[in-house]
Short mmCIF file of C-alpha atoms in Angstrom, two decimals:
data_model
loop_
_atom_site.label_atom_id
_atom_site.label_comp_id
_atom_site.label_asym_id
_atom_site.label_seq_id
_atom_site.Cartn_x
_atom_site.Cartn_y
_atom_site.Cartn_z
CA MET A 1 59.15 41.34 45.89
CA LYS A 2 57.72 42.37 42.48
CA GLU A 3 59.42 39.39 40.82
CA LYS A 4 58.18 37.07 43.60
CA LYS A 5 61.71 35.98 44.50
CA TYR A 6 60.77 35.48 48.12
CA ALA A 7 63.74 33.26 48.99
CA ASP A 8 66.09 36.05 47.87
CA VAL A 9 64.04 38.57 49.83
CA ARG A 10 64.32 36.46 52.97
CA GLU A 11 68.06 35.98 52.48
CA GLN A 12 68.65 39.74 52.24
CA ILE A 13 66.23 40.95 54.89
CA VAL A 14 66.99 38.59 57.79
CA ASN A 15 70.35 40.31 58.30
CA LEU A 16 68.76 43.73 58.78
CA ASN A 17 67.91 45.38 62.08
CA SER A 18 64.32 44.70 63.25
CA VAL A 19 63.54 48.43 63.27
CA HIS A 20 64.66 48.79 59.65
CA ILE A 21 62.60 45.80 58.56
CA GLY A 22 59.56 47.36 60.23
CA GLU A 23 60.18 50.63 58.36
CA ILE A 24 60.41 48.74 55.05
CA MET A 25 57.18 46.84 55.75
CA GLU A 26 55.26 50.04 56.51
CA GLN A 27 56.23 51.45 53.10
CA LEU A 28 54.68 48.47 51.28
CA ASP A 29 51.07 47.82 50.42
CA VAL A 30 49.36 45.59 53.00
CA PRO A 31 49.37 42.40 50.79
CA GLU A 32 53.10 42.81 50.08
CA ALA A 33 53.78 43.58 53.75
CA ILE A 34 51.98 40.38 54.78
CA ILE A 35 54.09 38.35 52.34
CA LEU A 36 57.27 39.96 53.66
CA PHE A 37 56.16 39.33 57.25
CA ARG A 38 55.58 35.65 56.47
CA THR A 39 59.06 35.25 54.99
CA LEU A 40 60.66 36.22 58.31
CA PRO A 41 61.78 33.64 60.90
CA LYS A 42 59.23 33.47 63.72
CA ASP A 43 61.38 35.12 66.42
CA LEU A 44 62.40 37.93 64.08
CA ALA A 45 58.78 38.43 63.02
CA ILE A 46 57.80 39.10 66.66
CA ASP A 47 60.55 41.73 67.06
CA VAL A 48 59.57 43.42 63.80
CA PHE A 49 55.90 43.46 64.84
CA ASN A 50 56.83 45.28 68.08
CA TYR A 51 58.65 48.00 66.14
CA THR A 52 55.81 48.88 63.76
CA SER A 53 53.20 51.59 64.39
CA SER A 54 49.83 50.80 66.00
CA ASP A 55 48.03 51.61 62.72
CA PHE A 56 50.15 49.10 60.83
CA GLN A 57 49.75 46.50 63.60
CA GLU A 58 45.98 46.85 63.31
CA LYS A 59 46.14 46.26 59.53
CA LEU A 60 48.45 43.28 60.04
CA ILE A 61 46.24 41.67 62.72
CA SER A 62 43.18 42.11 60.50
CA SER A 63 44.94 40.38 57.58
CA ILE A 64 46.97 37.48 59.03
CA THR A 65 45.60 34.05 59.86
CA ASP A 66 44.38 33.06 63.34
CA LYS A 67 47.35 30.73 63.71
CA GLU A 68 49.84 33.53 62.97
CA LEU A 69 48.08 35.84 65.42
CA GLU A 70 48.08 33.13 68.09
CA HIS A 71 51.86 32.76 67.71
CA ILE A 72 52.36 36.53 68.05
CA MET A 73 50.19 36.71 71.17
CA HIS A 74 52.03 33.81 72.81
CA GLU A 75 55.48 35.23 72.07
CA ILE A 76 54.99 38.97 72.56
CA TYR A 77 56.08 40.47 75.89
CA PHE A 78 53.23 41.12 78.30
CA ASP A 79 53.72 44.90 78.53
CA ASP A 80 53.80 45.13 74.73
CA MET A 81 50.52 43.19 74.63
CA ILE A 82 48.96 45.68 77.06
CA ASP A 83 50.16 48.60 74.92
CA LEU A 84 48.73 46.87 71.87
CA LEU A 85 45.32 46.31 73.49
CA GLU A 86 45.17 49.97 74.58
CA GLU A 87 45.72 51.14 71.01
CA MET A 88 43.46 48.73 69.12
CA PRO A 89 39.72 49.15 68.34
CA ALA A 90 37.24 46.83 70.10
CA LYS A 91 36.89 44.33 67.23
CA VAL A 92 40.66 43.81 67.05
CA VAL A 93 40.92 43.50 70.86
CA LYS A 94 38.26 40.80 70.76
CA LYS A 95 40.26 38.90 68.15
CA ILE A 96 43.46 39.19 70.22
CA LEU A 97 41.86 38.07 73.48
CA LYS A 98 40.71 34.82 71.87
CA TYR A 99 44.25 33.54 72.33
CA SER A 100 44.69 34.36 76.02
CA ASN A 101 43.75 31.95 78.80
CA VAL A 102 41.64 32.78 81.87
CA GLU A 103 44.66 33.72 84.01
CA GLU A 104 46.10 35.97 81.31
CA ARG A 105 42.75 37.71 80.82
CA LYS A 106 42.54 38.37 84.54
CA LEU A 107 46.01 39.93 84.48
CA ILE A 108 45.19 41.94 81.34
CA ASN A 109 42.05 43.36 82.96
CA GLU A 110 44.04 44.24 86.08
CA PHE A 111 46.66 46.07 84.02
CA LEU A 112 44.07 47.89 81.91
CA ASN A 113 42.39 49.15 85.09
CA TYR A 114 45.49 51.01 86.26
CA PRO A 115 45.22 54.77 85.69
CA ASP A 116 46.54 56.05 82.37
CA ASN A 117 50.17 57.17 82.54
CA SER A 118 50.75 55.40 85.87
CA ALA A 119 53.57 53.00 86.74
CA GLY A 120 51.03 50.15 86.79
CA SER A 121 50.04 50.81 83.18
CA LEU A 122 53.70 50.67 82.09
CA MET A 123 54.98 47.62 83.94
CA THR A 124 55.50 44.07 82.77
CA ILE A 125 55.18 40.85 84.78
CA GLU A 126 58.04 39.20 82.87
CA TYR A 127 60.88 39.43 85.38
CA VAL A 128 63.09 36.95 87.25
CA ASP A 129 62.24 36.49 90.93
CA LEU A 130 64.41 34.60 93.39
CA LYS A 131 64.05 33.35 96.97
CA LYS A 132 66.50 34.68 99.56
CA ASP A 133 67.36 31.18 100.80
CA MET A 134 68.50 30.03 97.34
CA THR A 135 72.20 29.55 96.81
CA VAL A 136 73.91 31.40 93.98
CA ALA A 137 74.22 28.13 92.04
CA LYS A 138 70.50 27.42 92.43
CA ALA A 139 69.63 30.99 91.44
CA ILE A 140 71.68 30.74 88.21
CA GLU A 141 69.95 27.45 87.36
CA HIS A 142 66.58 29.13 87.96
CA ILE A 143 67.52 32.02 85.65
CA LYS A 144 68.60 29.59 82.91
CA ALA A 145 65.32 27.71 83.23
CA THR A 146 62.95 30.69 83.29
CA GLY A 147 64.90 33.64 81.86
CA VAL A 148 64.34 32.89 78.19
CA ASN A 149 60.82 34.34 78.31
CA LYS A 150 61.64 37.29 80.57
CA GLU A 151 62.03 40.86 79.33
CA THR A 152 65.28 41.30 81.26
CA ILE A 153 67.53 39.04 83.35
CA TYR A 154 70.21 41.63 84.17
CA THR A 155 68.51 42.46 87.46
CA CYS A 156 66.75 39.82 89.56
CA TYR A 157 64.29 40.49 92.37
CA VAL A 158 64.38 38.68 95.73
CA ILE A 159 60.94 38.13 97.23
CA GLY A 160 59.83 36.78 100.59
CA GLU A 161 56.47 35.70 101.96
CA GLU A 162 53.40 37.07 100.17
CA ARG A 163 55.72 38.28 97.39
CA LYS A 164 57.13 41.11 99.50
CA LEU A 165 60.14 42.69 97.78
CA GLU A 166 63.16 42.15 100.05
CA GLY A 167 66.16 42.76 97.80
CA ILE A 168 67.65 42.92 94.33
CA ILE A 169 70.74 41.38 92.80
CA SER A 170 72.39 41.82 89.43
CA LEU A 171 73.34 38.96 87.16
CA ARG A 172 76.91 40.27 87.28
CA ASN A 173 77.05 39.86 91.07
CA LEU A 174 75.59 36.37 90.85
CA ILE A 175 78.15 35.18 88.32
CA LEU A 176 81.07 36.70 90.24
CA SER A 177 80.00 35.36 93.67
CA ASP A 178 80.80 32.06 95.37
CA TYR A 179 78.22 29.56 94.13
CA SER A 180 77.64 28.19 97.63
CA LEU A 181 76.60 31.52 99.16
CA PRO A 182 72.91 32.14 99.92
CA ILE A 183 71.26 35.00 98.01
CA LYS A 184 70.35 36.83 101.24
CA ASP A 185 74.05 37.36 102.02
CA ILE A 186 74.85 39.17 98.76
CA MET A 187 71.57 40.82 97.74
CA LYS A 188 71.16 44.60 97.88
CA LYS A 189 68.59 45.57 100.51
CA ASP A 190 68.55 49.33 99.81
CA ILE A 191 66.03 49.08 96.97
CA VAL A 192 64.89 51.82 94.61
CA TYR A 193 61.28 51.13 93.64
CA VAL A 194 58.07 52.86 92.53
CA HIS A 195 54.42 52.29 93.40
CA THR A 196 51.76 51.13 90.96
CA HIS A 197 49.91 54.47 91.02
CA ASP A 198 52.98 56.73 90.69
CA ASP A 199 52.82 59.02 87.66
CA GLN A 200 54.97 57.97 84.70
CA GLU A 201 56.83 61.30 84.82
CA GLU A 202 57.93 60.53 88.41
CA VAL A 203 59.07 57.08 87.25
CA ALA A 204 61.16 58.71 84.50
CA HIS A 205 62.82 60.92 87.15
CA VAL A 206 63.70 57.80 89.17
CA PHE A 207 65.35 56.19 86.13
CA LYS A 208 67.35 59.35 85.42
CA LYS A 209 68.37 59.95 89.05
CA TYR A 210 69.60 56.40 89.72
CA ASP A 211 70.74 55.53 86.17
CA LEU A 212 68.61 52.36 86.02
CA ILE A 213 67.80 49.88 83.27
CA ALA A 214 64.79 48.50 85.20
CA VAL A 215 62.86 49.43 88.33
CA PRO A 216 60.54 47.22 90.45
CA VAL A 217 56.91 48.24 90.93
CA VAL A 218 55.24 47.45 94.26
CA ASP A 219 51.71 47.85 95.59
CA LEU A 220 50.74 49.62 98.83
CA GLU A 221 51.66 46.51 100.87
CA GLY A 222 55.15 46.35 99.35
CA ARG A 223 54.38 43.28 97.19
CA LEU A 224 56.28 43.02 93.91
CA THR A 225 53.73 43.56 91.13
CA GLY A 226 55.94 44.01 88.09
CA ILE A 227 58.92 45.89 86.67
CA ILE A 228 59.38 48.78 84.26
CA THR A 229 62.27 48.60 81.78
CA VAL A 230 64.21 51.50 80.31
CA ASP A 231 62.83 51.02 76.78
CA ASP A 232 59.37 51.89 78.07
CA ILE A 233 60.72 54.96 79.89
CA VAL A 234 62.34 56.26 76.69
CA ASP A 235 58.83 56.26 75.16
CA VAL A 236 57.47 58.03 78.26
CA ILE A 237 60.12 60.77 78.06
CA GLU A 238 59.29 61.37 74.39
CA GLN A 239 55.57 61.46 75.17
CA GLU A 240 55.97 63.85 78.13
CA ASN A 241 58.22 66.19 76.13
CA THR A 242 55.76 66.25 73.23
CA GLU A 243 52.92 66.99 75.65
CA ASP A 244 54.87 69.87 77.22
CA PHE A 245 55.64 71.37 73.80
CA GLN A 246 51.96 71.22 72.86
CA LYS A 247 50.86 72.85 76.12
CA MET A 248 53.53 75.53 75.77
CA ALA A 249 52.10 76.34 72.35
CA ALA A 250 48.59 76.65 73.87
CA MET A 251 47.18 73.40 72.48
CA ALA A 252 45.41 70.49 74.12
CA PRO A 253 47.91 67.58 74.16
CA SER A 254 47.35 64.65 71.81
CA GLU A 255 49.21 61.33 71.57
CA GLU A 256 48.27 60.79 67.92
CA GLU A 257 50.79 61.46 65.16
CA TYR A 258 50.22 64.73 63.31
CA LEU A 259 49.51 63.20 59.87
CA ASN A 260 47.16 60.61 61.41
CA THR A 261 45.11 63.21 63.31
CA GLY A 262 41.92 64.52 61.71
CA VAL A 263 41.54 68.20 60.81
CA TRP A 264 38.56 68.64 63.16
CA LYS A 265 40.46 67.12 66.08
CA LEU A 266 43.46 69.37 65.45
CA ALA A 267 41.14 72.39 65.33
CA LYS A 268 39.42 71.30 68.55
CA ASN A 269 42.77 70.89 70.35
CA ARG A 270 43.78 74.43 69.45
CA LEU A 271 40.48 76.30 69.56
CA MET A 272 39.78 76.41 73.31
CA TRP A 273 43.10 78.00 74.22
CA LEU A 274 42.84 80.45 71.32
CA ILE A 275 39.42 81.55 72.60
CA ILE A 276 40.78 81.99 76.15
CA LEU A 277 43.77 84.00 74.91
CA MET A 278 41.61 86.07 72.56
CA VAL A 279 39.22 86.99 75.38
CA SER A 280 42.10 87.72 77.77
CA ALA A 281 43.62 90.02 75.13
CA THR A 282 40.58 92.29 75.48
CA PHE A 283 42.15 93.44 78.76
CA THR A 284 44.98 94.91 76.69
CA GLY A 285 42.47 96.83 74.60
CA GLY A 286 40.77 98.03 77.78
CA ILE A 287 44.05 99.41 79.12
CA ILE A 288 44.73 101.29 75.86
CA LYS A 289 41.20 102.73 75.97
CA ARG A 290 41.67 103.80 79.59
CA PHE A 291 44.79 105.78 78.66
CA GLU A 292 43.29 107.17 75.48
CA ASP A 293 43.87 110.74 76.68
CA VAL A 294 47.62 110.06 76.94
CA LEU A 295 47.75 108.72 73.38
CA GLN A 296 45.74 111.66 72.05
CA SER A 297 48.14 114.11 73.71
CA VAL A 298 51.29 112.40 72.36
CA VAL A 299 50.28 110.31 69.34
CA ILE A 300 53.83 109.11 68.67
CA LEU A 301 53.63 106.93 71.81
CA THR A 302 51.39 104.57 69.83
CA ALA A 303 54.26 103.66 67.49
CA PHE A 304 56.29 102.08 70.30
CA ILE A 305 53.54 99.86 71.77
CA PRO A 306 54.23 96.80 69.51
CA MET A 307 57.97 96.91 70.25
CA LEU A 308 57.43 97.10 74.03
CA MET A 309 54.81 94.34 74.06
CA ASP A 310 56.82 92.01 71.80
CA THR A 311 60.05 92.53 73.77
CA GLY A 312 58.21 91.87 77.04
CA GLY A 313 56.54 88.74 75.69
CA ASN A 314 59.81 87.37 74.31
CA ALA A 315 61.67 88.11 77.56
CA GLY A 316 58.98 86.36 79.60
CA SER A 317 58.97 83.36 77.27
CA GLN A 318 62.74 82.92 77.64
CA SER A 319 62.51 82.76 81.44
CA ALA A 320 59.42 80.54 81.38
CA THR A 321 61.02 78.04 79.00
CA LEU A 322 64.16 77.72 81.14
CA VAL A 323 62.21 77.39 84.39
CA ILE A 324 59.67 74.89 82.97
CA ARG A 325 62.48 72.70 81.67
CA SER A 326 64.37 72.94 84.99
CA ILE A 327 61.21 71.94 86.87
CA ALA A 328 60.74 68.98 84.52
CA LEU A 329 64.33 67.88 85.19
CA GLY A 330 63.89 68.27 88.95
CA GLU A 331 66.46 71.09 89.15
CA ILE A 332 64.02 73.67 90.59
CA LYS A 333 61.62 73.11 93.52
CA ALA A 334 58.98 75.41 95.07
CA LYS A 335 61.44 76.26 97.89
CA ASP A 336 63.79 77.77 95.27
CA THR A 337 61.31 80.52 94.26
CA LEU A 338 63.20 83.40 95.89
CA ARG A 339 66.52 82.22 94.46
CA VAL A 340 64.96 82.06 90.98
CA VAL A 341 63.41 85.53 91.37
CA TRP A 342 66.73 87.03 92.51
CA LYS A 343 68.62 85.42 89.64
CA GLU A 344 66.06 86.51 87.02
CA PHE A 345 65.99 90.04 88.46
CA ARG A 346 69.74 90.39 87.96
CA VAL A 347 69.59 88.85 84.47
CA SER A 348 66.67 91.08 83.48
CA LEU A 349 68.41 94.19 84.81
CA ILE A 350 71.47 93.51 82.64
CA VAL A 351 69.37 92.63 79.58
CA GLY A 352 66.94 95.51 80.09
CA VAL A 353 69.68 98.15 80.46
CA ILE A 354 71.54 96.94 77.36
CA LEU A 355 68.34 96.80 75.27
CA SER A 356 67.31 100.26 76.48
CA PHE A 357 70.73 101.75 75.70
CA ILE A 358 70.64 100.35 72.14
CA ASN A 359 67.05 101.54 71.77
CA PHE A 360 67.91 105.03 73.02
CA LEU A 361 70.68 105.38 70.42
CA ARG A 362 68.24 104.32 67.70
CA LEU A 363 65.42 106.63 68.80
CA TYR A 364 67.35 109.77 69.71
CA PHE A 365 70.21 109.79 67.20
CA ILE A 366 68.76 107.93 64.19
CA GLU A 367 65.02 108.51 64.30
CA ARG A 368 65.36 111.96 65.92
CA VAL A 369 62.67 111.30 68.55
CA SER A 370 62.55 113.91 71.33
CA LEU A 371 64.63 113.32 74.45
CA ASN A 372 61.66 112.99 76.83
CA ILE A 373 59.88 110.43 74.67
CA SER A 374 63.11 108.46 74.06
CA ILE A 375 63.74 108.30 77.82
CA THR A 376 60.08 107.33 78.44
CA VAL A 377 60.25 104.44 75.99
CA CYS A 378 63.62 103.22 77.26
CA LEU A 379 62.67 103.40 80.94
CA THR A 380 59.49 101.47 80.15
CA LEU A 381 61.58 98.89 78.31
CA VAL A 382 63.79 98.31 81.39
CA PHE A 383 60.76 97.88 83.68
CA THR A 384 58.97 95.68 81.13
CA VAL A 385 61.91 93.28 80.74
CA ILE A 386 62.35 93.01 84.53
CA LEU A 387 58.63 92.41 85.06
CA ALA A 388 58.37 89.93 82.17
CA LYS A 389 61.31 87.79 83.29
CA ILE A 390 60.13 87.64 86.90
CA VAL A 391 56.56 86.77 85.85
CA GLY A 392 57.88 84.19 83.38
CA ALA A 393 59.96 82.56 86.11
CA VAL A 394 57.42 82.63 88.95
CA LEU A 395 54.23 81.47 87.19
CA PRO A 396 55.50 77.94 86.28
CA ILE A 397 56.71 77.43 89.88
CA LEU A 398 53.32 78.62 91.16
CA ALA A 399 51.57 76.20 88.80
CA LYS A 400 53.70 73.32 90.10
CA LYS A 401 52.88 74.28 93.69
CA LEU A 402 49.16 74.24 92.83
CA LYS A 403 49.64 70.76 91.29
CA LEU A 404 49.08 72.08 87.75
CA ASP A 405 51.31 71.36 84.77
CA PRO A 406 53.92 74.18 84.59
CA ALA A 407 53.79 73.98 80.78
CA ILE A 408 50.37 75.67 80.77
CA MET A 409 52.09 78.80 82.11
CA ALA A 410 54.11 79.09 78.93
CA SER A 411 54.54 81.62 76.15
CA PRO A 412 50.96 82.53 75.15
CA LEU A 413 49.60 82.98 78.69
CA ILE A 414 52.67 84.82 79.96
CA THR A 415 52.68 87.06 76.87
CA THR A 416 49.07 88.07 77.57
CA ILE A 417 49.87 88.95 81.20
CA VAL A 418 53.07 90.81 80.32
CA ASP A 419 51.36 92.75 77.51
CA ALA A 420 48.79 94.15 79.92
CA ALA A 421 51.40 94.93 82.58
CA SER A 422 53.82 96.59 80.12
CA LEU A 423 51.07 98.92 78.83
CA ILE A 424 50.19 100.02 82.37
CA VAL A 425 53.90 100.72 83.06
CA TYR A 426 54.30 102.50 79.70
CA PHE A 427 51.40 104.90 80.16
CA SER A 428 52.21 105.53 83.83
CA VAL A 429 55.82 106.44 82.98
CA ALA A 430 54.61 108.60 80.06
CA LYS A 431 52.24 110.55 82.31
CA LEU A 432 55.02 111.09 84.82
CA MET A 433 57.79 112.01 82.32
CA LEU A 434 55.68 114.07 79.94
CA GLY A 435 53.47 115.73 82.53
CA ILE A 436 50.26 114.67 80.75
#
């Protein structure tokens, strides 16, 4: 590139994977990236464009000629165009829309009006549709004629009057069937589909459950509106997982990349939850103040508060993480609450007893703490672990039942609840065991 040997550059780069070319382009300065982009064959250039980040796409669109942009807009898949329009600022959107006709603009507006993170916002209209009265031979001819511009041809969709979805058929079945047979005799009528307003997380579950590469999207009247392909669902799964991690860490979720997010926005995403948790932690201080007479009588009890609170918080977080993930994978439903509680009770009993036994050996034989205080601390530890694991397991299920995201019931919130509960247990056991 530095020596301006563009023919050599083209010769070397056209054999690379589109993703790798996109990564190379993003490492270059914009003028060099534009030159590299222009050396690519047109079809390859479209693929590379799809695999670059939205920030780079914006820079590219702002720098290339109108003719180059027009070619991209005519060749790019419809769902990729929608994703592009959602990411771009208004001035870039205006430039892109110049190259869409009236019908395309109507479709674009319809897609952009679907709720965020819904099936409608993910789907594409580039699919192969067939009529049930077509013969297999006619259907294959139709696929050859129209399939070149479709996102997938592996699954075809059979529609009836008013575009009602009546069946599906794979390309494999078409090729292996008698060419004289009508489609209606060999199509699959037991169809797995989603609705336009279904949440993208539900769509991801459908893909996983039925092992699909594409799923049809229908409206409330059962009319075929579009399809969602597996490549879009992979992005959804990544997005949903990232969102869950952020919520579990007590942050407002953000779809922006970390290095591209401003400091003030990062602070804003974290601040609200930190304020809530800070205020809720005052309950812990209130409990300690309430049992101040116990602490004054046996000052050494203070030394074991951090260990009890940390162990309880960690135990609760373990259960919460497992349950939240199981809910996300569809392995746990609200009806399974009692089964989960029973399982966590048994696990916590085993864990709590073992931890308490180890702790007793440390306190009584190594640190020479009195027998009554050692037993008090260890009994509290058993109760704290049991309580923490049950709370950690139940709260995410409760959140799901209340139609809240289970991830919000994660480590920080559960830790705050368990801290308060463990202190109450600790001081109550101490009063009972020590006769304070």
